[in-house]
XYZ file of C-alpha atoms in Angstrom:
318
model
C -22.238 36.639 130.775
C -20.177 39.143 132.036
C -16.944 38.532 134.252
C -15.775 39.411 137.251
C -13.349 40.574 139.402
C -12.292 39.999 143.298
C -10.235 43.080 144.899
C -9.059 42.245 147.758
C -7.723 45.108 150.247
C -8.912 48.690 148.706
C -6.713 51.588 149.539
C -5.713 53.701 146.148
C -4.437 50.503 144.386
C -7.326 48.176 144.941
C -10.312 51.079 144.695
C -8.459 51.874 141.162
C -8.453 48.313 139.774
C -12.339 47.962 140.660
C -12.955 51.642 139.470
C -11.486 50.416 135.934
C -13.005 46.800 136.208
C -16.437 48.651 136.823
C -15.649 51.089 133.715
C -15.365 47.693 131.110
C -18.368 46.619 132.139
C -17.136 44.006 134.947
C -19.224 42.844 137.999
C -17.035 43.469 141.163
C -17.069 41.512 144.865
C -14.478 43.370 147.149
C -13.606 43.141 150.432
C -11.832 45.491 152.686
C -11.789 44.585 156.980
C -11.174 48.929 157.146
C -14.887 50.068 158.732
C -15.272 52.946 156.251
C -13.384 51.125 153.632
C -16.714 51.323 151.463
C -17.884 54.204 151.566
C -14.026 55.376 150.537
C -13.891 53.128 148.253
C -17.425 54.207 146.589
C -16.192 58.392 146.863
C -13.094 57.199 144.833
C -15.186 55.717 142.356
C -17.640 58.828 141.974
C -14.606 60.464 141.934
C -12.640 58.696 138.793
C -15.915 58.297 136.796
C -15.829 60.853 135.026
C -12.661 60.995 133.398
C -13.612 57.220 132.619
C -16.535 58.654 131.225
C -14.585 60.947 128.869
C -12.640 57.968 127.733
C -15.567 55.528 126.978
C -16.903 53.398 129.280
C -17.705 49.655 128.035
C -22.012 48.363 127.355
C -22.911 48.109 130.898
C -20.596 49.695 132.630
C -22.288 50.587 136.034
C -20.410 51.787 138.895
C -23.230 50.257 141.308
C -22.215 46.611 139.799
C -19.945 46.516 143.322
C -20.973 44.733 146.720
C -18.426 44.197 149.449
C -18.284 41.382 151.205
C -17.255 40.297 154.733
C -14.517 38.139 154.196
C -12.180 36.883 151.658
C -12.796 33.831 151.339
C -16.415 35.260 150.074
C -15.295 37.596 148.311
C -13.887 35.202 145.267
C -16.094 32.651 144.782
C -17.626 32.714 141.378
C -14.604 35.382 140.731
C -13.003 34.934 137.010
C -9.801 37.166 138.284
C -8.699 38.347 141.850
C -6.443 40.667 142.853
C -4.691 41.304 146.094
C -3.960 44.934 147.391
C -2.586 44.243 151.348
C -0.013 46.920 152.185
C 3.839 45.747 151.338
C 4.711 43.069 154.246
C 5.715 40.033 152.861
C 4.726 38.087 156.048
C 1.084 39.181 154.982
C 0.944 38.451 151.763
C 2.039 35.251 151.816
C -0.778 34.953 154.725
C -3.736 36.507 152.437
C -2.677 35.037 149.322
C -2.491 30.990 150.645
C -5.437 31.866 151.875
C -7.800 33.195 148.539
C -5.004 30.352 146.608
C -7.437 27.455 149.510
C -11.023 29.503 148.370
C -10.643 30.747 145.009
C -10.826 27.929 142.299
C -7.200 26.189 140.732
C -7.415 28.201 137.414
C -8.291 31.438 138.348
C -5.589 33.369 138.269
C -4.416 35.302 141.519
C -2.454 39.049 140.946
C -0.739 40.984 143.558
C -0.316 44.555 143.262
C 2.937 44.256 144.803
C 5.396 47.049 143.535
C 8.613 44.551 144.812
C 8.422 41.406 145.867
C 8.794 38.797 143.266
C 6.409 35.918 142.742
C 8.388 33.294 143.919
C 8.337 34.225 147.327
C 4.479 35.200 147.393
C 3.314 31.432 145.769
C 5.675 29.846 148.761
C 2.722 29.651 151.078
C 0.841 28.000 148.634
C -0.701 24.841 147.926
C -3.632 24.504 145.532
C -2.568 26.115 143.082
C 0.586 28.057 143.480
C 1.319 29.149 139.489
C -1.009 30.791 139.165
C -0.389 33.356 141.990
C 1.879 36.396 140.050
C 2.571 39.704 140.442
C 0.394 42.051 138.338
C 1.549 45.728 139.509
C -0.102 48.384 137.905
C -0.141 52.111 138.218
C -1.111 54.939 139.686
C -4.146 55.781 138.045
C -4.882 52.221 137.829
C -8.229 53.137 136.237
C -6.923 55.112 133.609
C -2.996 53.851 133.042
C -2.370 50.966 130.684
C 0.539 48.954 131.675
C 0.548 46.124 134.234
C 3.527 44.166 134.727
C 2.803 40.621 135.294
C 5.948 38.421 136.279
C 5.486 35.089 136.550
C 6.480 32.867 139.799
C 9.200 29.663 139.993
C 5.578 27.280 139.866
C 3.739 29.358 136.865
C 3.767 28.162 132.948
C 3.451 30.019 130.102
C -0.217 28.987 130.542
C -0.709 30.326 133.516
C 0.811 33.845 131.612
C -1.239 32.933 128.525
C -4.462 33.547 130.867
C -3.340 36.124 133.123
C -2.576 38.144 129.676
C -5.821 37.875 128.326
C -7.900 38.865 131.459
C -6.030 42.115 131.676
C -6.773 42.757 128.164
C -10.374 42.082 128.696
C -9.751 44.925 131.421
C -8.034 46.967 128.316
C -4.788 47.009 129.464
C -0.863 46.503 127.874
C 0.404 43.737 129.871
C 4.235 43.760 129.892
C 5.799 40.384 130.948
C 8.372 40.222 132.717
C 11.362 37.866 131.289
C 12.832 36.527 135.150
C 11.329 37.653 138.313
C 13.652 40.782 139.725
C 13.166 43.140 143.066
C 11.023 46.078 141.583
C 10.519 44.298 138.607
C 10.689 46.960 135.328
C 9.261 50.078 135.953
C 9.209 50.944 140.259
C 13.082 50.495 139.629
C 13.627 53.234 136.552
C 11.408 55.141 138.865
C 13.214 54.587 141.776
C 16.243 55.701 139.940
C 14.935 58.795 139.083
C 13.866 59.500 142.808
C 16.697 58.669 144.255
C 18.850 61.167 142.352
C 16.063 63.848 143.079
C 15.954 63.704 146.753
C 20.078 64.482 146.808
C 19.164 67.414 144.448
C 16.677 68.417 147.006
C 18.974 68.051 149.472
C 22.264 69.099 148.203
C 19.888 72.501 147.429
C 20.499 72.210 144.359
C 16.552 72.886 143.541
C 13.154 72.943 144.578
C 10.942 70.388 144.166
C 9.155 72.644 142.285
C 12.183 72.996 139.954
C 13.003 68.878 139.744
C 8.984 68.507 138.495
C 9.147 70.936 136.233
C 12.150 69.638 134.862
C 10.954 66.468 133.774
C 7.307 67.821 133.116
C 8.688 70.287 130.241
C 12.173 68.586 129.114
C 12.941 65.029 129.808
C 9.148 63.912 130.505
C 7.499 65.167 127.357
C 9.822 63.154 125.268
C 9.475 59.530 127.238
C 5.372 59.592 126.580
C 6.167 59.144 123.232
C 9.211 57.271 122.843
C 10.734 56.274 126.601
C 14.156 56.540 127.044
C 16.023 53.696 124.644
C 14.247 55.303 121.159
C 15.165 59.000 123.363
C 18.631 58.279 123.226
C 19.026 56.675 119.662
C 17.374 60.333 118.207
C 20.397 62.473 120.161
C 22.847 60.346 118.265
C 21.778 61.978 114.634
C 21.530 59.792 111.958
C 23.736 57.239 112.935
C 21.620 56.455 115.958
C 22.455 55.100 119.172
C 26.229 53.694 118.009
C 27.168 57.370 117.188
C 25.155 58.591 120.655
C 27.335 56.116 122.985
C 30.832 56.909 121.115
C 30.160 60.105 121.939
C 28.437 60.220 125.245
C 29.242 57.013 126.755
C 32.456 57.673 128.626
C 30.330 60.201 130.543
C 28.267 57.291 131.846
C 31.267 57.284 133.890
C 31.842 60.617 135.274
C 29.759 61.321 139.220
C 27.060 62.634 137.760
C 24.029 60.296 139.527
C 24.449 58.521 142.954
C 22.073 56.076 143.145
C 22.196 55.658 147.069
C 19.116 57.421 148.261
C 20.110 60.023 150.520
C 20.050 59.819 154.455
C 15.815 60.854 155.252
C 17.286 63.612 157.944
C 14.124 65.777 158.926
C 15.740 68.807 157.093
C 15.114 66.802 153.855
C 11.617 65.458 155.059
C 10.686 68.769 156.280
C 12.608 70.203 152.666
C 10.274 67.834 150.552
C 7.217 68.416 152.172
C 6.766 72.105 152.070
C 8.027 72.012 148.451
C 5.047 69.831 147.654
C 2.658 71.649 150.137
C 3.901 74.172 148.055
C 3.145 73.024 144.863
C -0.858 71.910 145.871
C -1.035 75.746 146.528
C -3.390 74.518 149.250
C -5.554 72.463 146.347
C -6.926 69.574 148.065
C -5.378 65.877 147.052
C -9.207 64.750 145.339
C -8.869 68.340 142.665
C -5.454 67.160 141.978
C -6.375 64.017 140.956
C -9.243 65.551 138.887
C -6.594 67.610 137.302
C -4.594 64.703 137.217
C -6.932 62.439 135.554
C -8.124 65.311 132.462
C -4.678 65.651 131.710
C -3.694 62.295 130.996
C -7.599 61.257 129.424
C -6.319 63.835 126.396
C -2.878 62.817 126.511
C -3.643 59.027 126.361
C -5.747 59.817 123.342
C -2.367 61.177 122.243
C -0.179 58.443 122.877
C -2.711 55.900 120.842
C -2.327 57.872 117.625
C 1.690 58.251 117.754
C 2.490 55.070 119.260
C 1.971 52.280 116.814
C 1.672 49.016 120.151
C -1.741 50.711 121.322
C -3.669 49.693 118.626
C -6.570 47.557 120.059
C -6.662 49.439 123.038
C -7.888 52.545 121.413
C -11.575 54.373 122.840
C -10.948 52.519 126.474
C -8.039 51.961 127.992
């Protein structure tokens, strides 16, 4: 018997969940109050499907196994997993999650795609089974990138976490259980630090957006794809590894190389960033750039799986 994902909110992230679930042979029900939501979602899935076919579709995978519903309550009836993707406004999310908690069987996990809020804050207005309301934060494009950060709140038990891990693994994702809740979780905090520094470099006239992206694509980004941050620096210490690296380069951490506070988003800085990105896009539509990114990720994921032992078990489909 196939499993069913209920998706609340069908923006970029919600649609990414839908495409991933359909590709893995799940049924999907969805709700979004926007009048054109269903049309946008079906166009999104059509655009993503060729990349998913290249990765390998699950038995029974069919883009037509998607139904849009008239209300959140109707959407979650009979669901095995619920995914909330509302805008990042805490009061709105609490209201929606309380509605979902009341309408969903108490043993069904409700994951929030929030990139910043802590699960205890999201659980606050849930009365039936608040512990099963957790953070399940993915990365765009959700239908290709396997990481999902799972964060439990004050009411969450180990059983909730284990159940969530199993469900997201059923979507061929790689769950990363965050040890304790913190705003921004793990990966977004790392990306925000790089993003703030990049904005300073543009603002100060040190580099253009294209030059900064090139620095990542042809430099640190290539290494990070395989080793991440810590193992990359471990190699920088030579045969003695991380200890020697910290002894040699550790004092430089005290130098004012980075500015962790974001620069003020002045009109001038906004114009620089926007103009730089438009120059890089070179007239290509977002849909065309998405397809280009997806083609690259399909090939890169295959390479990462060959060299990253912890990816074992994810072969064939992500």
